[in-house]
PDB file of C-alpha atoms in Angstrom:
ATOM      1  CA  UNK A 535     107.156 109.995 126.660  1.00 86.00           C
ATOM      2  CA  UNK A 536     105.062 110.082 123.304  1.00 91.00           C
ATOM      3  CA  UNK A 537     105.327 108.632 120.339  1.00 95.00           C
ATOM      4  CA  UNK A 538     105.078 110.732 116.758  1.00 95.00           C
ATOM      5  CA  UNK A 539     104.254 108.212 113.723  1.00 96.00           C
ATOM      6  CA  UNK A 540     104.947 110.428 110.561  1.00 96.00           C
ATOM      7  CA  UNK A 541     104.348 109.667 106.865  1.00 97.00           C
ATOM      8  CA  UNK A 542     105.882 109.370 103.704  1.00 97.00           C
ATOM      9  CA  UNK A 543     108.217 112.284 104.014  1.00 97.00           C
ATOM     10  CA  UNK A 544     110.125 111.091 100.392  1.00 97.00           C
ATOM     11  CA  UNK A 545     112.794 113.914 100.317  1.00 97.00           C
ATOM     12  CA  UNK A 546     110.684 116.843 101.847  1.00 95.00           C
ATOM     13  CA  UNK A 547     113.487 117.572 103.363  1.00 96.00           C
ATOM     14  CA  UNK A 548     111.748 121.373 105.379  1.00 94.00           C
ATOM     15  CA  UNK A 549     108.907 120.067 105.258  1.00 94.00           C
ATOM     16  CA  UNK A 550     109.887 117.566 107.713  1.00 95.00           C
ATOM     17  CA  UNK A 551     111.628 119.889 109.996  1.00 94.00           C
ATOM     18  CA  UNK A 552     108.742 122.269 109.829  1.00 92.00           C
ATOM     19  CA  UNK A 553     106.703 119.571 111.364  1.00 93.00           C
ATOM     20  CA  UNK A 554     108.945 118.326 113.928  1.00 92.00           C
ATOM     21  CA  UNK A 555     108.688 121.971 115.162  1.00 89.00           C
ATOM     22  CA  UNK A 556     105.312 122.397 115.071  1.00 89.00           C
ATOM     23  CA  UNK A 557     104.626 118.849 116.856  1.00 88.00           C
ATOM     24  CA  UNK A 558     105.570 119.119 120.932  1.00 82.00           C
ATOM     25  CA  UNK A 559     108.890 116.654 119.896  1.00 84.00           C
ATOM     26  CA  UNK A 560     110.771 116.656 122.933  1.00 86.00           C
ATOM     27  CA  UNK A 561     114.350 114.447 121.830  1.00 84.00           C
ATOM     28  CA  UNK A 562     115.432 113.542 125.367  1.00 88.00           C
ATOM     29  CA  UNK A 563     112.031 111.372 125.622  1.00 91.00           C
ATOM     30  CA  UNK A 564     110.391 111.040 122.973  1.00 93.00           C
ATOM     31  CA  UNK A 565     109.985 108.706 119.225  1.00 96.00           C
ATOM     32  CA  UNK A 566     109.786 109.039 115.987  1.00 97.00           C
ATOM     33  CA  UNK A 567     108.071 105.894 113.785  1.00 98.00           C
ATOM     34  CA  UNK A 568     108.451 106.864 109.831  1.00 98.00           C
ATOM     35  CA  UNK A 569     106.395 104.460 107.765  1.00 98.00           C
ATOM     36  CA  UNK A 570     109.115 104.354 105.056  1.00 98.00           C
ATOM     37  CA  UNK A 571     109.284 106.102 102.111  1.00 98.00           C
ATOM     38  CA  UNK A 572     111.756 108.744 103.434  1.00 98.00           C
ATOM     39  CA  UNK A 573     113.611 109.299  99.809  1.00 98.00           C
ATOM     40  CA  UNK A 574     112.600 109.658  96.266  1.00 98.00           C
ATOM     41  CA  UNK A 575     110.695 112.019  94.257  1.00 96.00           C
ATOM     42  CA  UNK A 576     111.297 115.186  96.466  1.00 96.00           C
ATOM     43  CA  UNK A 577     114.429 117.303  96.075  1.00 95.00           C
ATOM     44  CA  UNK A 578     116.096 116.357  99.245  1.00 97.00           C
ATOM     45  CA  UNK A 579     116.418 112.899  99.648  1.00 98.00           C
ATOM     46  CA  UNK A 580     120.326 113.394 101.036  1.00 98.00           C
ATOM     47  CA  UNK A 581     119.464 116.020 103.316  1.00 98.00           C
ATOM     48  CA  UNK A 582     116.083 113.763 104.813  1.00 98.00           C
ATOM     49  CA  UNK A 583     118.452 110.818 105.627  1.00 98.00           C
ATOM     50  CA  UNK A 584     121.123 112.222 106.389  1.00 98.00           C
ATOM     51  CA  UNK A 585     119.262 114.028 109.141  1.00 97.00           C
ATOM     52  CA  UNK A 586     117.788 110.717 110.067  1.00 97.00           C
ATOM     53  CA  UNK A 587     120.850 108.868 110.294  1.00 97.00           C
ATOM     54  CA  UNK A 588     121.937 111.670 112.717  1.00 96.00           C
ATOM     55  CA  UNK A 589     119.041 111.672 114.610  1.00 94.00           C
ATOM     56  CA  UNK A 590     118.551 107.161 114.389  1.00 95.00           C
ATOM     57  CA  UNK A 591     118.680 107.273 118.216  1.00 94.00           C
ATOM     58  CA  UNK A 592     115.063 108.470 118.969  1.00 93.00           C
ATOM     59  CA  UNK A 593     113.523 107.090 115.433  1.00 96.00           C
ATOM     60  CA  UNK A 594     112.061 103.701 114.187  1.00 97.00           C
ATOM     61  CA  UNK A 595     111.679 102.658 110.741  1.00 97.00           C
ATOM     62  CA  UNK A 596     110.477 100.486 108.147  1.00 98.00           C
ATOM     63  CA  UNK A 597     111.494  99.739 104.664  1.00 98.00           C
ATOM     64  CA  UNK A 598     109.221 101.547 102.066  1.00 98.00           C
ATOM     65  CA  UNK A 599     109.072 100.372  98.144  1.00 98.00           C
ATOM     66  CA  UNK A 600     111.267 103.672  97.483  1.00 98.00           C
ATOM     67  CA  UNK A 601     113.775 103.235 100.202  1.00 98.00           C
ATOM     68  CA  UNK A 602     113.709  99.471  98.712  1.00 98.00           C
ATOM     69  CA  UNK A 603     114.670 101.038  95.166  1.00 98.00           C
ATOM     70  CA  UNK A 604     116.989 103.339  96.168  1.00 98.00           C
ATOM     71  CA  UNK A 605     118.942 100.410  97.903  1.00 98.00           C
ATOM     72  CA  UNK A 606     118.086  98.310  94.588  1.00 98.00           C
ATOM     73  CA  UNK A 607     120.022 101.386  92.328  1.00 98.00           C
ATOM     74  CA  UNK A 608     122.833 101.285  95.001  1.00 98.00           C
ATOM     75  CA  UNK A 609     123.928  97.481  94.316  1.00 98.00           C
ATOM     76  CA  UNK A 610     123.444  97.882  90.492  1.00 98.00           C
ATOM     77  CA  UNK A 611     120.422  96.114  90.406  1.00 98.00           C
ATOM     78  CA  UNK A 612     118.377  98.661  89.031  1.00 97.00           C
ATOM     79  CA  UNK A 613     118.273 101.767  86.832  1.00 97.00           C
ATOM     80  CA  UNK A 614     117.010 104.933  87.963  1.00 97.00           C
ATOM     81  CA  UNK A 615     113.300 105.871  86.105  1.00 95.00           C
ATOM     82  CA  UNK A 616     113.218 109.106  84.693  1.00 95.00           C
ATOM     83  CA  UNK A 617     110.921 110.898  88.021  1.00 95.00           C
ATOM     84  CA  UNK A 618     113.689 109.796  90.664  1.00 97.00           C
ATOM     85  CA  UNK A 619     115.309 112.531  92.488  1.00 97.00           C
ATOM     86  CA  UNK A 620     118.110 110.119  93.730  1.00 98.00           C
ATOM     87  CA  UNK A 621     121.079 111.491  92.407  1.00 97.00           C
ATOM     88  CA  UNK A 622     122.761 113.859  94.876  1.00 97.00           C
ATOM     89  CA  UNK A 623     121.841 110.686  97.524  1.00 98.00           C
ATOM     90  CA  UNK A 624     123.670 108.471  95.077  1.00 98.00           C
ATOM     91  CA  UNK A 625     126.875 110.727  94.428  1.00 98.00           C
ATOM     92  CA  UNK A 626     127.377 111.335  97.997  1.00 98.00           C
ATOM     93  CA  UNK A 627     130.334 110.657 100.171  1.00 97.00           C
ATOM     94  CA  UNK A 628     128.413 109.195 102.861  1.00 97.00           C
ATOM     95  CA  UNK A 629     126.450 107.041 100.346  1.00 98.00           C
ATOM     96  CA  UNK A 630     128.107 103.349 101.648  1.00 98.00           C
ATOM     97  CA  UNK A 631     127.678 104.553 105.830  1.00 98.00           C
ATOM     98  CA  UNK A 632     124.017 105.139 104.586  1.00 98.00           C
ATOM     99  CA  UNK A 633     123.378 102.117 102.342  1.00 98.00           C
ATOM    100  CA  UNK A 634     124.784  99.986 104.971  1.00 98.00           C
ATOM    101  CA  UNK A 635     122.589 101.507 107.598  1.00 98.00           C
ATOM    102  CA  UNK A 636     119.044 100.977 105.468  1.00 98.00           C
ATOM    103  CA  UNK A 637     119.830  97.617 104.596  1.00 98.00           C
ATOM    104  CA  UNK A 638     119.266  97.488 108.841  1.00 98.00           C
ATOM    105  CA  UNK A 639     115.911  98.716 108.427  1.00 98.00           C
ATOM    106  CA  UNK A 640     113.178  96.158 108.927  1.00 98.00           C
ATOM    107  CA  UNK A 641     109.861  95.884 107.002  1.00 98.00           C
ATOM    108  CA  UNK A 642     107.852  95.416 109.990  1.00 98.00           C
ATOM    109  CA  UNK A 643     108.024  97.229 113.578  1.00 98.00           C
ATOM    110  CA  UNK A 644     105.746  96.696 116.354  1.00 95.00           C
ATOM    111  CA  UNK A 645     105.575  97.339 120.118  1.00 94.00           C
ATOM    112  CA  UNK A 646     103.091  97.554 123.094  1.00 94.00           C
ATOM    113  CA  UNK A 647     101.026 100.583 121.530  1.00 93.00           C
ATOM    114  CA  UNK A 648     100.855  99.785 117.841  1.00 97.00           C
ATOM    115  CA  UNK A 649     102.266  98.075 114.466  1.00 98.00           C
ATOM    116  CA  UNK A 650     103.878  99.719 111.745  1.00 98.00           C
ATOM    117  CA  UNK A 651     104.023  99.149 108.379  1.00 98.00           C
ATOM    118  CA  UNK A 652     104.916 100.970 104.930  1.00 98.00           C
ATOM    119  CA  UNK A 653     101.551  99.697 103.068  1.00 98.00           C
ATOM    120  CA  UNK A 654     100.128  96.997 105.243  1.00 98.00           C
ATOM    121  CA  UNK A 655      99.497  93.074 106.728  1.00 98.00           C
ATOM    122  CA  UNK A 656      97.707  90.767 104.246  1.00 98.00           C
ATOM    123  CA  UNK A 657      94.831  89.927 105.782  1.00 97.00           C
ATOM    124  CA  UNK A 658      95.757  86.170 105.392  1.00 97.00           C
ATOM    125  CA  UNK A 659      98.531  86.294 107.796  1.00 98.00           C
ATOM    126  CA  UNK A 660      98.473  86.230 111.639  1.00 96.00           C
ATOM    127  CA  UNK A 661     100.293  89.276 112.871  1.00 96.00           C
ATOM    128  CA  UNK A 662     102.604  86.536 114.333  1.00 96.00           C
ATOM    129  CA  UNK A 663     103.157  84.922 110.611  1.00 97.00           C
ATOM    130  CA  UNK A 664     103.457  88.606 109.344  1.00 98.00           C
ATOM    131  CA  UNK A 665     106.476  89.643 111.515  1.00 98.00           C
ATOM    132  CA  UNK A 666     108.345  86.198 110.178  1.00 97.00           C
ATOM    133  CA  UNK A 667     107.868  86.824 106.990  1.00 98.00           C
ATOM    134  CA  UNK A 668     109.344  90.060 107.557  1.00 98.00           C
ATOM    135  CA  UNK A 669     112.239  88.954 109.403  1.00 98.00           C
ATOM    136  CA  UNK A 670     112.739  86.474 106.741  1.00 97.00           C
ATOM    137  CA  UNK A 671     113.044  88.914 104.331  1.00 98.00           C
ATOM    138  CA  UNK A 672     114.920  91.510 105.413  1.00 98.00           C
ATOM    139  CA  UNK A 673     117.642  88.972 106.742  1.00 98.00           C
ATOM    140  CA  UNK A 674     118.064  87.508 102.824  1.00 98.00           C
ATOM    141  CA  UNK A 675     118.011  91.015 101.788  1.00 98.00           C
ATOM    142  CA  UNK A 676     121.102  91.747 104.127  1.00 98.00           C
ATOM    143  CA  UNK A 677     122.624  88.480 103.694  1.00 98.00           C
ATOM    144  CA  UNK A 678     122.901  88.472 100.022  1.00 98.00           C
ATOM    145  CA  UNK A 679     121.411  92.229  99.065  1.00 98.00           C
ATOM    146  CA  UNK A 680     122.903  91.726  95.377  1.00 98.00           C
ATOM    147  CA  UNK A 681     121.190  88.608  94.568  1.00 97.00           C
ATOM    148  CA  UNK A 682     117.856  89.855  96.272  1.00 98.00           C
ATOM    149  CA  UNK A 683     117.752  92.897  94.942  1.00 98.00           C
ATOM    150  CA  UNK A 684     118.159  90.896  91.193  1.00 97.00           C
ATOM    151  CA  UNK A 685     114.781  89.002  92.016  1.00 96.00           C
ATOM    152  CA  UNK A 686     112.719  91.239  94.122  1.00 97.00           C
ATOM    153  CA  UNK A 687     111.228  93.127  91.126  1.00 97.00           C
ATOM    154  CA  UNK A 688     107.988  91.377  89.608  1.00 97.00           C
ATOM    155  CA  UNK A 689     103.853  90.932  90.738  1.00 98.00           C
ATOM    156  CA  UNK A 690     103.630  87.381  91.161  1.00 97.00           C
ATOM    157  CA  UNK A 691     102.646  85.556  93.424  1.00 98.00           C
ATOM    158  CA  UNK A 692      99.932  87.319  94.000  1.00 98.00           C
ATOM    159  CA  UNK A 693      98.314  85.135  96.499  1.00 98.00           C
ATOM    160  CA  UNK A 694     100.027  83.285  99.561  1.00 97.00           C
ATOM    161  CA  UNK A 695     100.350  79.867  99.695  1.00 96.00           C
ATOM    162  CA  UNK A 696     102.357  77.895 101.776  1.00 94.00           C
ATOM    163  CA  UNK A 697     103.932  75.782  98.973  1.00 97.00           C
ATOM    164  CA  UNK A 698     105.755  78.824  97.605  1.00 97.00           C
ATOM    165  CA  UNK A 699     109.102  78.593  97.359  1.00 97.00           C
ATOM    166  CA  UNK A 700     111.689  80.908  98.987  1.00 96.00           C
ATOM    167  CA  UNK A 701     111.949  83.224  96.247  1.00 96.00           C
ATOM    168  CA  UNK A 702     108.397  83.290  95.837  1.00 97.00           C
ATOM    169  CA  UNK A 703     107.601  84.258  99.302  1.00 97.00           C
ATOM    170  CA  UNK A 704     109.983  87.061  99.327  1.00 97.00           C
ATOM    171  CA  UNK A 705     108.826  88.327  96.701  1.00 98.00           C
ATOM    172  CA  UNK A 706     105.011  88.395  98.211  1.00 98.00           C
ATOM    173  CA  UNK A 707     105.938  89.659 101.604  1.00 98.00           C
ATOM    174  CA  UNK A 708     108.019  92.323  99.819  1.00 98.00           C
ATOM    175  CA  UNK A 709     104.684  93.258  97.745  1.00 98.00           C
ATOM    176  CA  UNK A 710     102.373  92.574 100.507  1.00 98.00           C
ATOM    177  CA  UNK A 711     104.920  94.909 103.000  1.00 98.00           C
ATOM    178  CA  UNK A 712     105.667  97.994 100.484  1.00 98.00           C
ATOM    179  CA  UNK A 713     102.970  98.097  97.591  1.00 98.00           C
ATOM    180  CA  UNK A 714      99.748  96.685  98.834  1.00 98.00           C
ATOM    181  CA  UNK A 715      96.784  98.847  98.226  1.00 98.00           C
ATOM    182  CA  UNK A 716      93.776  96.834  97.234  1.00 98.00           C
ATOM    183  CA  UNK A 717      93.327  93.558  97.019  1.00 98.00           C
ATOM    184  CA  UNK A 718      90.715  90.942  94.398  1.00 98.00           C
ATOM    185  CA  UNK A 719      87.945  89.310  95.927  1.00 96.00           C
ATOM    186  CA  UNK A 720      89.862  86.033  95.910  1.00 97.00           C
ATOM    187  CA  UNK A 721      92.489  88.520  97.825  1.00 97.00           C
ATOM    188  CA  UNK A 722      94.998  88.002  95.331  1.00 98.00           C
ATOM    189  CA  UNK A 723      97.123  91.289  95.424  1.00 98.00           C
ATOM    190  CA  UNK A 724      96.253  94.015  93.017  1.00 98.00           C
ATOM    191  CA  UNK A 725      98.691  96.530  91.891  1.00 97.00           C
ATOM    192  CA  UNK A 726      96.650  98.072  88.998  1.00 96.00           C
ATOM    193  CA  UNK A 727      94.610 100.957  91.365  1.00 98.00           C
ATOM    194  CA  UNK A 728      96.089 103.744  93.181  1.00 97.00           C
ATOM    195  CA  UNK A 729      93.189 106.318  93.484  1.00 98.00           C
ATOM    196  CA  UNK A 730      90.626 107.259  96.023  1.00 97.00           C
ATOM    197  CA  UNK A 731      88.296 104.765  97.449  1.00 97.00           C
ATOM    198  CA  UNK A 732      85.324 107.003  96.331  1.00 96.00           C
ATOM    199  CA  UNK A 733      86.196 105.493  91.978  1.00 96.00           C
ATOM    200  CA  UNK A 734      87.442 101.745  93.060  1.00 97.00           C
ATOM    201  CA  UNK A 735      86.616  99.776  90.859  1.00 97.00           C
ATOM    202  CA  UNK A 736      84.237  97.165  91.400  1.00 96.00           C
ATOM    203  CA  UNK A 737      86.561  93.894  91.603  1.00 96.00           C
ATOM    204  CA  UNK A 738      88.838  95.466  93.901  1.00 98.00           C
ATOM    205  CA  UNK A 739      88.418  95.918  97.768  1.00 98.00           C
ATOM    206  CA  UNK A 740      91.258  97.875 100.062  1.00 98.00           C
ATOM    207  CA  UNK A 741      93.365  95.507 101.924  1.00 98.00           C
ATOM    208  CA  UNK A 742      92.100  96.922 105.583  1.00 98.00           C
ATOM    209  CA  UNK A 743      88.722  95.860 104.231  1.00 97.00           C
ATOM    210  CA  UNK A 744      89.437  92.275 104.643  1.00 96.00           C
ATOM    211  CA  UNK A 745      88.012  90.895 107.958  1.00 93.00           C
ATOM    212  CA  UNK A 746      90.747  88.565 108.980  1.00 94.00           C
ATOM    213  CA  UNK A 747      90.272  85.206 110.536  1.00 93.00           C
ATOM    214  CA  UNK A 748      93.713  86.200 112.965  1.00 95.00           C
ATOM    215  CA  UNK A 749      93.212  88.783 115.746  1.00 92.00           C
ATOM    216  CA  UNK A 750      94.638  92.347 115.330  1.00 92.00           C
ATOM    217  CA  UNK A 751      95.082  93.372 118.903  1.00 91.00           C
ATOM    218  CA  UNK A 752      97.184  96.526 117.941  1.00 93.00           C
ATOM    219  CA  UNK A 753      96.537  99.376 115.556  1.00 96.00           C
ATOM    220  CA  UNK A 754      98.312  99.221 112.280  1.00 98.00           C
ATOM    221  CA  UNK A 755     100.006 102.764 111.258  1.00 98.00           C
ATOM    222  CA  UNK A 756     101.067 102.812 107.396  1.00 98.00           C
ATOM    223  CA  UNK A 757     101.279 105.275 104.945  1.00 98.00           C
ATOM    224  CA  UNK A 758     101.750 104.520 101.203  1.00 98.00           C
ATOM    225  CA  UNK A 759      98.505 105.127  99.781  1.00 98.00           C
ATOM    226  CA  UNK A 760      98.927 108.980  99.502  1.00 97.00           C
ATOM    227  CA  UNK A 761      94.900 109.583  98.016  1.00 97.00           C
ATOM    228  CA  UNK A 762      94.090 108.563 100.743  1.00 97.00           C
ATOM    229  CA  UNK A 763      95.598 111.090 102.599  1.00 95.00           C
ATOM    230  CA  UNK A 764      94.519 110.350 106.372  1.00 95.00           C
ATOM    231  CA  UNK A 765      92.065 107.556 106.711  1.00 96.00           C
ATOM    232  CA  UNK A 766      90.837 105.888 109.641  1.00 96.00           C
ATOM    233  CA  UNK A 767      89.904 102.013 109.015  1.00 96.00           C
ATOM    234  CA  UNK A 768      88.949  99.254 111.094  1.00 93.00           C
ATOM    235  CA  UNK A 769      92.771  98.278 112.104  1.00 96.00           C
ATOM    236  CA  UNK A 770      94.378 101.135 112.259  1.00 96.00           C
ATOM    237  CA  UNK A 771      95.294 104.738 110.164  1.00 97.00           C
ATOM    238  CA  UNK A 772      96.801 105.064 106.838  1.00 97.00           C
ATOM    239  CA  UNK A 773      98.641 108.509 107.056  1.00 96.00           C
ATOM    240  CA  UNK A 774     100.684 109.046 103.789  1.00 97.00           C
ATOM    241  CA  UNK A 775      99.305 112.389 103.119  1.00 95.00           C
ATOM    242  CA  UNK A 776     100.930 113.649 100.034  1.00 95.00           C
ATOM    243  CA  UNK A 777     103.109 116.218 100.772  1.00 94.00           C
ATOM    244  CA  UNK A 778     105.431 115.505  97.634  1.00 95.00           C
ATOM    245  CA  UNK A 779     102.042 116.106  95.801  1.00 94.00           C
ATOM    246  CA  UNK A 780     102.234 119.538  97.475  1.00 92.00           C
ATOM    247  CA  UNK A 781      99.405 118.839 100.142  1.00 93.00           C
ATOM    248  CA  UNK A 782     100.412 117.950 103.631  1.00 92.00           C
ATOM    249  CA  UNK A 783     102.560 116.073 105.995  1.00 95.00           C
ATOM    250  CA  UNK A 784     100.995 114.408 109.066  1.00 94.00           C
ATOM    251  CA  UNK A 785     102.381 113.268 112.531  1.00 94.00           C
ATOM    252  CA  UNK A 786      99.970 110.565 114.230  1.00 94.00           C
ATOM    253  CA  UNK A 787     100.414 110.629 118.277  1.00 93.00           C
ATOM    254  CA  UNK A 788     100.444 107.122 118.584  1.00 95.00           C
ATOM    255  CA  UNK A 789      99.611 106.938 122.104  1.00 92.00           C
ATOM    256  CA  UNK A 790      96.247 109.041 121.656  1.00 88.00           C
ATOM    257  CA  UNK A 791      95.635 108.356 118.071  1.00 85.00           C
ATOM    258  CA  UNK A 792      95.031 111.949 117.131  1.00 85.00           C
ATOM    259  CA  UNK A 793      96.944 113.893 114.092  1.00 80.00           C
ATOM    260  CA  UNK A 794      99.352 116.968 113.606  1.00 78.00           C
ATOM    261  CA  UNK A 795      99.428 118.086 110.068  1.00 73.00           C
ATOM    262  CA  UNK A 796     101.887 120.476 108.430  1.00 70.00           C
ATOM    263  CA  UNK A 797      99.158 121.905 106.438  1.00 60.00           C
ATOM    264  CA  UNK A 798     101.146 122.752 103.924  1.00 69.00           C
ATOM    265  CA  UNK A 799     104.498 121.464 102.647  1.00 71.00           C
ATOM    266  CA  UNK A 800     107.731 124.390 102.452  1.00 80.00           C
ATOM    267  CA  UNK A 801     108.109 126.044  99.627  1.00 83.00           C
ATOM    268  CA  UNK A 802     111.369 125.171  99.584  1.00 84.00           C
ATOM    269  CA  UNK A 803     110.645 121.612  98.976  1.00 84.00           C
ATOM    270  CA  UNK A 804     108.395 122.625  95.843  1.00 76.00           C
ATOM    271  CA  UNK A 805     110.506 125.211  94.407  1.00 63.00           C
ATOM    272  CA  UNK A 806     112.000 124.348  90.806  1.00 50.00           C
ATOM    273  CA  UNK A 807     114.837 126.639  90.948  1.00 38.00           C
TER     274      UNK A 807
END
């Protein structure tokens, strides 16, 4: 049995079945762990769940911030922004079967060989403290998904504290689970950078460059930060690698820790006609 980690695929529909073939899948045995992100701003966001929905029996998942807004736009709690390719997703007759089935999605997955994640664990949580949070989330999110989807938008908190309220620590984990890319000295979270580590700014430091006071016994797979591309850190390997950006998509064997890459995404995914 092995384990394929893949990253943000966000609609690359043929992209994503170009990889599978090129990767030694094997469906009777083997896993697939996406780290979220699987629709929005490529052409084939229907088609890419759809096919995972089909398929849900050999994959794990975790929420990304664009599988959040897509479920956001789906209980009228948001508008869709001008670059989101949502609409065939939204218009389709499965679209309540497949709504019903992300809400299921968690924010967090982990296991014997590894953790996943869509952007990352604050390093002020235990991994332990991390997976409640999570699980505290995602269960308001399905318990009331209109109300939570009404107050999930916004930046603050930006630092965890205990005495936060409810709201306020849903709102963080959400952040801390889905956007997290660098973090303030005082590791408050940071949402203003997006580019390569080589022009950070000064202030800012990337989350996975925290030393933690909890141990980190597993690996940490996420994706996310796509100029980044692949990047191998102290806990683990960030692996969103752009392919709506027209670079590359990349499958991490989990159990060996080495990558697959598409190296190129299909033409049919880029094509404007």
């Amino acid at each position: 049995m092995a384990t394929y980690a893949i990253g943000d695929v966000q609609g690359c529909y043929y992209s994503l079945l170009d990889l599978i073939e090129k990767i030694p899948f094997d469906s009777t045995k083997d896993e697939l762990w996406f780290v979220g992100d699987i629709v929005n701003r490529g052409k084939f966001s229907l088609e890419t769940l759809s096919w995972c929905y089909e398929n849900q029996r050999n994959i794990k998942f975790v929420l990304g911030n664009h599988d959040l807004h897509f479920l956001a736009i789906s209980f009228n709690q948001r508008s869709l922004n001008k670059t989101d390719t949502l609409n065939s997703l939204l218009k389709s007759k499965e679209i309540n079967k497949l709504v019903d089935w992300v809400l299921t999605w968690p924010l967090m997955f982990l296991d014997e060989k590894a953790t996943l994640v869509h952007a990352g664990i604050h390093p002020c949580w235990s991994v332990e403290d991390a997976y409640k949070n999570a699980n505290d989330t995602c269960l308001q999110m399905q318990s009331d998904p209109e109300n939570f989807f009404k107050n999930m938008y916004g930046n603050t908190p930006n630092i965890w504290r205990e005495e936060l309220s409810s709201q306020e620590k849903i709102r963080f984990s959400i952040n801390a689970f889905t956007r997290m890319r660098c973090l303030n000295k005082d590791q408050s979270l940071d949402f203003t950078y997006n580019g390569t580590l080589n022009n950070l700014p000064a202030h800012l430091k990337p989350w996975f460059s925290f030393k933690s006071k909890f141990k980190r016994d597993k690996k940490i797979i996420s994706g996310h930060w796509s100029a980044l591309e692949i990047y191998k850190h102290h806990y683990g390997t960030s692996i969103d690698s752009a392919c709506v950006w027209g670079k590359t998509l990349t499958a991490l064997c989990v159990e060996d820790n080495s990558c697959l890459l598409y190296t190129s995404p299909s033409p049919r995914d880029l094509s404007t006609s």
